[in-house]
Coordinates of C-alpha atoms in Angstrom, one line a residue:
X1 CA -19.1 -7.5 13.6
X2 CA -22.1 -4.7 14.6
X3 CA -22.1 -1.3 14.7
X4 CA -19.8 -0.5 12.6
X5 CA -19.7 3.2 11.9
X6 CA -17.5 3.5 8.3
X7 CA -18.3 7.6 8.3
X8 CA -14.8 9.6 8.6
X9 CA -14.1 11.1 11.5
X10 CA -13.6 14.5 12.0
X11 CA -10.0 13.7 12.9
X12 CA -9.9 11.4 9.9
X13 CA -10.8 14.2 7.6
X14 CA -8.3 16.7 9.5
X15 CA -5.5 14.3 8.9
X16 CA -6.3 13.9 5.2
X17 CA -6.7 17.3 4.6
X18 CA -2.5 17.7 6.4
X19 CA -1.3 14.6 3.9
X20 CA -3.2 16.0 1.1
X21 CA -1.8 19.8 1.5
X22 CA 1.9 18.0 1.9
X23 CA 1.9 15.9 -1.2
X24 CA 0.3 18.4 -3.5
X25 CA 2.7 20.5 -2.7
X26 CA 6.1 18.0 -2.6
X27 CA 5.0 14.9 -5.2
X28 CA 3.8 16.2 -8.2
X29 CA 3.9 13.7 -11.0
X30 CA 6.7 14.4 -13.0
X31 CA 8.9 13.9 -10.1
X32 CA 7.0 10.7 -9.6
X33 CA 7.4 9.6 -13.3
X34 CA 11.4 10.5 -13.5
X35 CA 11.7 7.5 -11.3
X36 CA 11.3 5.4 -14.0
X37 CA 14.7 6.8 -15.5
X38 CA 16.5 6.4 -12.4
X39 CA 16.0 9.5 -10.1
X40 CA 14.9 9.1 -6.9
X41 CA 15.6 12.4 -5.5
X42 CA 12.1 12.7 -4.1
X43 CA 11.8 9.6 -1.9
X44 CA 14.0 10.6 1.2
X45 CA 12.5 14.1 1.0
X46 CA 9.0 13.4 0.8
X47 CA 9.4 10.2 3.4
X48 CA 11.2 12.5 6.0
X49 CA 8.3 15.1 6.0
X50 CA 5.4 12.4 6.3
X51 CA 7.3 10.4 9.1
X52 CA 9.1 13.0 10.8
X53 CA 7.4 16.5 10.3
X54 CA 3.7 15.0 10.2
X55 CA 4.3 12.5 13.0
X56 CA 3.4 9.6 10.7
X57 CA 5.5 7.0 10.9
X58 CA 4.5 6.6 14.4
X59 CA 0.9 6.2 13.5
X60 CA 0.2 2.6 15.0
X61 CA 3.0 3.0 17.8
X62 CA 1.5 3.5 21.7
X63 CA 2.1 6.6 23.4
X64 CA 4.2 4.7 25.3
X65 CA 6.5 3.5 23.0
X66 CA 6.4 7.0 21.2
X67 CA 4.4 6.8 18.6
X68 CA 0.8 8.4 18.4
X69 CA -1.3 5.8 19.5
X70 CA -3.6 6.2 16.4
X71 CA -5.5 3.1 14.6
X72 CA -5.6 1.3 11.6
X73 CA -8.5 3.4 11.0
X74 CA -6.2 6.6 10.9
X75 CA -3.1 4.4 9.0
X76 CA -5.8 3.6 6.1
X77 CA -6.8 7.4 5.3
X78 CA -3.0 7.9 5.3
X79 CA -2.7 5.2 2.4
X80 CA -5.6 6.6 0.8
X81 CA -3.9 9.6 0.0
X82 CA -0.6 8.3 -0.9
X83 CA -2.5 6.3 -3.3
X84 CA -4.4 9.0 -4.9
X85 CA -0.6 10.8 -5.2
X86 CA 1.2 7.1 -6.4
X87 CA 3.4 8.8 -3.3
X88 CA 7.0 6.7 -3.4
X89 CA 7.3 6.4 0.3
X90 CA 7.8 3.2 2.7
X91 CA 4.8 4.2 4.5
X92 CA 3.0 0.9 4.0
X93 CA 6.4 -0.9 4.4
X94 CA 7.9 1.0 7.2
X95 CA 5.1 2.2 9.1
X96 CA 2.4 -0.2 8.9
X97 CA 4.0 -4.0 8.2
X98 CA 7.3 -3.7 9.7
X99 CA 6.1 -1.4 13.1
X100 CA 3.4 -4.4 13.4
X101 CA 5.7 -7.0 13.7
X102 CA 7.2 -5.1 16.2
X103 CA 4.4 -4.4 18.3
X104 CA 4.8 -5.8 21.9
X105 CA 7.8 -6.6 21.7
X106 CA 9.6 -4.8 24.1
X107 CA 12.3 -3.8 21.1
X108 CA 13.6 0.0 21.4
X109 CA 13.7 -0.1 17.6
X110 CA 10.3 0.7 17.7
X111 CA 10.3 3.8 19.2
X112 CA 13.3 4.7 16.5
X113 CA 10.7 3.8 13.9
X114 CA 8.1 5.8 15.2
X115 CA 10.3 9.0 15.6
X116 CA 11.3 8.2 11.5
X117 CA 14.9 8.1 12.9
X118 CA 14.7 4.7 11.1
X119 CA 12.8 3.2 8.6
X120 CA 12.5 -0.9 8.3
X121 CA 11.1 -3.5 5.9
X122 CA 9.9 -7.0 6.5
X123 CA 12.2 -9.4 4.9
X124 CA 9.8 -11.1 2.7
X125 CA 8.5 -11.6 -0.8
X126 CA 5.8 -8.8 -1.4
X127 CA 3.4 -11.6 -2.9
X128 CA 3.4 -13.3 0.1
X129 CA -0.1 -13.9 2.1
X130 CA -0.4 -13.8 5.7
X131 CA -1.4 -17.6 5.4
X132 CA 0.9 -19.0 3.3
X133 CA 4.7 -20.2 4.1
X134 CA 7.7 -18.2 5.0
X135 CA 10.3 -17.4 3.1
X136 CA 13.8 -19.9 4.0
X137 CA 16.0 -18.1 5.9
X138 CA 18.5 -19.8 8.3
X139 CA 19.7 -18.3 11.4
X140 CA 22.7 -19.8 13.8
X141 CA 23.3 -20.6 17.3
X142 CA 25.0 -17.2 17.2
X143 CA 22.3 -15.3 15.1
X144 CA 24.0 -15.6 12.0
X145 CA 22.0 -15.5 9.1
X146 CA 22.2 -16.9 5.4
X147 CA 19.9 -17.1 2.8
X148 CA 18.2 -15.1 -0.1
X149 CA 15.0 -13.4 -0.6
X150 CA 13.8 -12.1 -3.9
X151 CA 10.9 -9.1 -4.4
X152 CA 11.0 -7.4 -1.2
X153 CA 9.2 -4.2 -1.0
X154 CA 10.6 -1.1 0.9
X155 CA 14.2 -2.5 1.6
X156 CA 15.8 0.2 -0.7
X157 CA 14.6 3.1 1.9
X158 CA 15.2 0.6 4.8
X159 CA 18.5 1.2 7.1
X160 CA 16.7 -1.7 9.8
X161 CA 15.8 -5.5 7.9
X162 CA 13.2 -7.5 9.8
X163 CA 14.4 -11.1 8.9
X164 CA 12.1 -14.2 9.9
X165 CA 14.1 -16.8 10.0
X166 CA 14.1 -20.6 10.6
X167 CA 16.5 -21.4 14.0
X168 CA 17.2 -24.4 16.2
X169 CA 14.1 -23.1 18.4
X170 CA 11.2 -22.6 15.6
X171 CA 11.0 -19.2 13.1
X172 CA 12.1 -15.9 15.2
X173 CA 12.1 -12.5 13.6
X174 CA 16.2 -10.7 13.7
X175 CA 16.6 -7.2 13.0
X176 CA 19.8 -6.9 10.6
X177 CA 21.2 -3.4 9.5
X178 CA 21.0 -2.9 5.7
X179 CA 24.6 -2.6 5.4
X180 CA 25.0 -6.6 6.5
X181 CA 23.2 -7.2 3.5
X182 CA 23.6 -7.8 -0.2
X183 CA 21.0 -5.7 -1.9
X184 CA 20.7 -5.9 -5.6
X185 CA 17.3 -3.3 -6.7
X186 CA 15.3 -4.5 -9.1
X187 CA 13.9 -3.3 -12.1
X188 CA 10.0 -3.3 -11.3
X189 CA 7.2 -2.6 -13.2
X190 CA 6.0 -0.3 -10.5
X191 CA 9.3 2.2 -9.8
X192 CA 7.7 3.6 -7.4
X193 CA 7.7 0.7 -5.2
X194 CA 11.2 -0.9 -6.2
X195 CA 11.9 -3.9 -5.1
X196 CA 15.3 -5.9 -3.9
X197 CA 16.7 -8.9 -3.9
X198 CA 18.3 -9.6 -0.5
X199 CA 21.4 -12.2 0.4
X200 CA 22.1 -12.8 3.5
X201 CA 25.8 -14.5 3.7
X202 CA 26.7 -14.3 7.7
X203 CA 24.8 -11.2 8.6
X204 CA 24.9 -10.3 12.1
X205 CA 21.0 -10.2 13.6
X206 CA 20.0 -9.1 16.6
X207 CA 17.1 -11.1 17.8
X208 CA 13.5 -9.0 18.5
X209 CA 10.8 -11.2 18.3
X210 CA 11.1 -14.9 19.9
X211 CA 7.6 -15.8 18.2
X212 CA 8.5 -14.7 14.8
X213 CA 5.7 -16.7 12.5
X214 CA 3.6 -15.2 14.8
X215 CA 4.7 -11.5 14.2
X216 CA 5.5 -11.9 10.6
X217 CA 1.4 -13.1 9.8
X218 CA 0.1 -10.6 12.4
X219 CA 2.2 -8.2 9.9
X220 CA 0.9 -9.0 7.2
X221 CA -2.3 -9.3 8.0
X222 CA -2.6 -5.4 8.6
X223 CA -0.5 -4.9 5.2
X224 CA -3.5 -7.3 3.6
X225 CA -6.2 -5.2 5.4
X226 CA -4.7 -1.7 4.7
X227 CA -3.2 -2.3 1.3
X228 CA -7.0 -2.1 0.0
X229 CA -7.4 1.6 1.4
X230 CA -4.2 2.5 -1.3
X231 CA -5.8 0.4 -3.9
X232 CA -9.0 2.9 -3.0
X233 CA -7.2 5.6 -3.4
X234 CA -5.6 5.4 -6.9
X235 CA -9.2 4.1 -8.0
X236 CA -10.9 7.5 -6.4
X237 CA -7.8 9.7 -8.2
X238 CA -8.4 7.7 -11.5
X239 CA -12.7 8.3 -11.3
X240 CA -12.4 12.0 -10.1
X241 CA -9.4 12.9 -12.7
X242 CA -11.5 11.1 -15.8
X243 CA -14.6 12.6 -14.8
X244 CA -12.9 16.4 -14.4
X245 CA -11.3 15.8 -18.0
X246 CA -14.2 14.3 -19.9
X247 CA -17.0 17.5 -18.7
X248 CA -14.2 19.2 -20.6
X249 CA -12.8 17.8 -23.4
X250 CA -15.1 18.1 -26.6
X251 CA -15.4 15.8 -29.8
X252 CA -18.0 16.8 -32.5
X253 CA -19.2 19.6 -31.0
X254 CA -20.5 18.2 -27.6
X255 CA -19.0 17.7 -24.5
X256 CA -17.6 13.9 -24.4
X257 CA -19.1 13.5 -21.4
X258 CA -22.3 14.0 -22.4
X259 CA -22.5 11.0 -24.5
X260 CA -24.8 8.4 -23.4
X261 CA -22.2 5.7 -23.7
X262 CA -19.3 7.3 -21.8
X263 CA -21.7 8.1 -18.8
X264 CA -22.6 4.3 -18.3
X265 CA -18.7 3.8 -18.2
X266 CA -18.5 6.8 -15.8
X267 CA -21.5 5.1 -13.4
X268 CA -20.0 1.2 -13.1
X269 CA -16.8 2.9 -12.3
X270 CA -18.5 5.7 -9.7
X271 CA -20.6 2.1 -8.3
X272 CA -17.6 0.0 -7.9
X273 CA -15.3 2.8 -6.3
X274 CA -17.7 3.4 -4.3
X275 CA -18.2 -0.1 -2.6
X276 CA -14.4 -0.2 -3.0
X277 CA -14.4 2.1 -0.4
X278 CA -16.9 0.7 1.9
X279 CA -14.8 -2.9 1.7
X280 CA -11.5 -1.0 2.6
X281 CA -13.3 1.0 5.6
X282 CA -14.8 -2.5 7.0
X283 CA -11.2 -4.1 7.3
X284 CA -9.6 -1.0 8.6
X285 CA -12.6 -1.2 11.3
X286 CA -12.0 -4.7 12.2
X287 CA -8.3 -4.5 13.0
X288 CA -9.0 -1.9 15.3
X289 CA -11.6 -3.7 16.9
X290 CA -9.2 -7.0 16.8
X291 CA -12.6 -8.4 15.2
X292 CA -13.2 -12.4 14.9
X293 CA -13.9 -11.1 10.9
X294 CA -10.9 -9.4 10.2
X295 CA -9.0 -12.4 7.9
X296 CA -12.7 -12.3 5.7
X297 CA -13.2 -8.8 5.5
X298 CA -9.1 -8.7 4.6
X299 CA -9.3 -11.0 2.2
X300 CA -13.3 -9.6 1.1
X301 CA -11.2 -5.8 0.5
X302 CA -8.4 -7.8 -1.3
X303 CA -10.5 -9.7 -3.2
X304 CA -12.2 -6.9 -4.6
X305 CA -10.2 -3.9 -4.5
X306 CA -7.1 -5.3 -6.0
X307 CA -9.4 -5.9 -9.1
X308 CA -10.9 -2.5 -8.7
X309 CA -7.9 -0.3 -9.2
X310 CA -6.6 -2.2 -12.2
X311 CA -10.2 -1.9 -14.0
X312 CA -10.0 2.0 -13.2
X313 CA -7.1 2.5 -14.5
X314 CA -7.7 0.5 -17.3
X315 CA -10.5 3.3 -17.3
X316 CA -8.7 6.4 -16.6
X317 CA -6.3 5.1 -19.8
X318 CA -8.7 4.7 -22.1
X319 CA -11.5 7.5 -21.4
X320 CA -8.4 10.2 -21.5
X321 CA -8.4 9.0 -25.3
X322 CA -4.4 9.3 -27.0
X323 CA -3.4 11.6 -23.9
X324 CA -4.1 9.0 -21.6
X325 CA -1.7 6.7 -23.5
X326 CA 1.4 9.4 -23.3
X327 CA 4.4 9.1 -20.7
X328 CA 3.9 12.8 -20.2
X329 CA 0.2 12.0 -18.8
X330 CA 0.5 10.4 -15.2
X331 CA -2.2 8.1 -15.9
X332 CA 0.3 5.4 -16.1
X333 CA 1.6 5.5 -13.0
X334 CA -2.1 4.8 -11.6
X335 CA -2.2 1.6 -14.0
X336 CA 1.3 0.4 -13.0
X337 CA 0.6 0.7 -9.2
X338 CA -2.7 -0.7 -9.5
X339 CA -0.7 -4.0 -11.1
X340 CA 1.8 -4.2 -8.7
X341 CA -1.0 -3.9 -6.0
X342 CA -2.8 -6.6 -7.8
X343 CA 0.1 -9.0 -6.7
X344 CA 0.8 -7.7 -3.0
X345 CA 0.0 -9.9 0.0
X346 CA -1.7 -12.4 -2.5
X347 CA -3.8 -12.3 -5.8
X348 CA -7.5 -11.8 -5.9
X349 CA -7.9 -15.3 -7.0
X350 CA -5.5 -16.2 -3.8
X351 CA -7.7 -14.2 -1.2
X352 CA -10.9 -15.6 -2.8
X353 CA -10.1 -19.1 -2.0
X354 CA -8.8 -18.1 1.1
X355 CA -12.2 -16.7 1.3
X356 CA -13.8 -20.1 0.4
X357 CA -11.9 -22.0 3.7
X358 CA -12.8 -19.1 5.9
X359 CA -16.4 -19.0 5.4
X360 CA -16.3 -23.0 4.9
X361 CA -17.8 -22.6 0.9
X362 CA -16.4 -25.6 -1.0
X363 CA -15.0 -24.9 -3.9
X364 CA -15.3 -26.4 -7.4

């Protein structure tokens, strides 16, 4: 791809600034922390002003369907700045994965999605890559499903499942109300992403999608691309917050982050957030353009943001010194996002060998 311009937008920078203003204000991070002891009083709250007040969850829906007719370019600084807030909201689920497999199809449930009148998750693993096998889920003659599902993200704040599953006729994608299924939440090392196990036992589905493979990898190849914009983001909060605390905090006399030591830390973190950035901005940018190079630069911006976020919060942690290691610091949450990221749509090692067949490298 050419010309490639990765320079916000003024409307890019408007719409950050509106997400920003909304989530300072709504998730500060003890909320965010107590729902690691159970209380999730800020989800629905915070989800209905970013989908329903700000317009959001109709980001990627046409005009026509009623959505906003925006681009993954817009959908990424979204994620960017519910990363730097570790905001517990089914944006990426909801509004990005699940409105993708829905895209074309014709279905009215995707204008209910992009009014936030409903919110949906893709039945499948959260580890799963957009080119590797489907999860096995049986569906009747009379679109009766059964099977189970373990690790799916965003079915807690979904009324609407998206189920692929395996028919008479090839893999279609059924839309199933939450109700007709067994959910049993799990207890995840990142809380604020919970995720479910789902049985299916005779569930009614309603068919959307005849071409449901199809749908499902076209879904999760914009989850791939766009997840690397939220790894950004909890990188950028964990560099700007470690910087702000260390030209403060002083040890024998001197400003600890004047020592020589600490400000080589601070510079290969600054350098690789940096080009953490510009990866996430090239795979937002090739979606848009439907781009030959979208599954390498996906799998480039997995490969090496997924890596990135961890390593700064590993960062963050340790540069805050013993605050940085308290529950009452929300440095944490940064570190336990940045691990359950790390597993999302495949692992770094996953996306580089996918990397290998794309680019025909052989490997060792």
């Amino acid at each position: 791809m050419t010309d490639v311009d990765l320079l916000y937008t003024e409307v890019e920078d408007d719409l950050r600034n509106v997400v920003r203003s909304v989530l300072t204000s709504q998730c500060e991070p003890g909320a965010v922390t107590a729902l690691y002891d159970g209380d999730r009083a800020l989800v629905d709250g915070l989800w209905k002003n970013i989908a329903v007040d700000l317009g959001l969850a109709g980001l990627l829906v046409p005009e026509e369907d009623g959505g906003a007719g925006a681009s993954a370019r817009e959908a990424a600084v979204v994620l960017e700045e519910l990363g730097r807030f570790v905001a517990p909201v089914p944006f990426l689920t909801s509004a990005v994965v699940a409105t993708t497999a829905l895209l074309g199809s014709g279905s009215a449930l995707l204008g209910q999605l992009a009014a936030g009148a409903r919110t949906a998750a893709l039945v499948v693993p959260l580890t799963t890559a957009a080119h590797t096998a489907l999860p096995a889920i049986s569906a009747g003659a009379d679109g009766q499903l059964t099977g189970t599902v373990t690790s799916v993200a965003g079915a807690l704040e979904a009324d609407v499942l998206l189920v692929p599953a395996a028919g008479p006729d090839g893999v279609a994608l059924y839309a199933v109300s939450s109700t007709e299924a067994k959910l049993t939440p799990v207890v995840s090392f990142d809380m604020t992403r919970q995720l479910a196990d789902i049985e299916f036992d005779g569930a009614a589905g309603e068919l959307v999608v005849a071409d449901g493979e199809a749908a499902v990898r076209r879904a999760l190849a914009a989850g791939t691309a766009l997840l690397a914009s939220e790894q950004y983001g909890v990188a950028r909060w964990c560099l700007d917050e470690t910087v702000s605390y260390l030209k403060e905090r002083r040890q024998f006399g001197r400003v600890v982050g004047g020592f020589q030591a600490v400000k080589h830390r601070l510079a290969d973190l600054y350098t690789a957030v940096e080009s953490g950035n510009a990866a996430a901005r090239y795979a937002a940018a090739t979606l848009v353009a439907d781009d030959a190079d979208a599954p390498v630069a996906a799998s480039v911006a997995q490969a090496f943001c997924s890596d990135l976020a961890v390593y700064a919060g590993e960062e963050a942690v340790q540069l805050h010194g013993g605050m940085g290691m308290t529950w009452e610091h929300p440095a944490h949450l940064y570190l336990k996002r940045a691990k359950a990221d790390q597993l999302a749509f495949g692992t770094a090692g996953a996306h580089r060998a996918r990397l290998a067949d794309l680019v025909e490298v052989a490997g060792p």
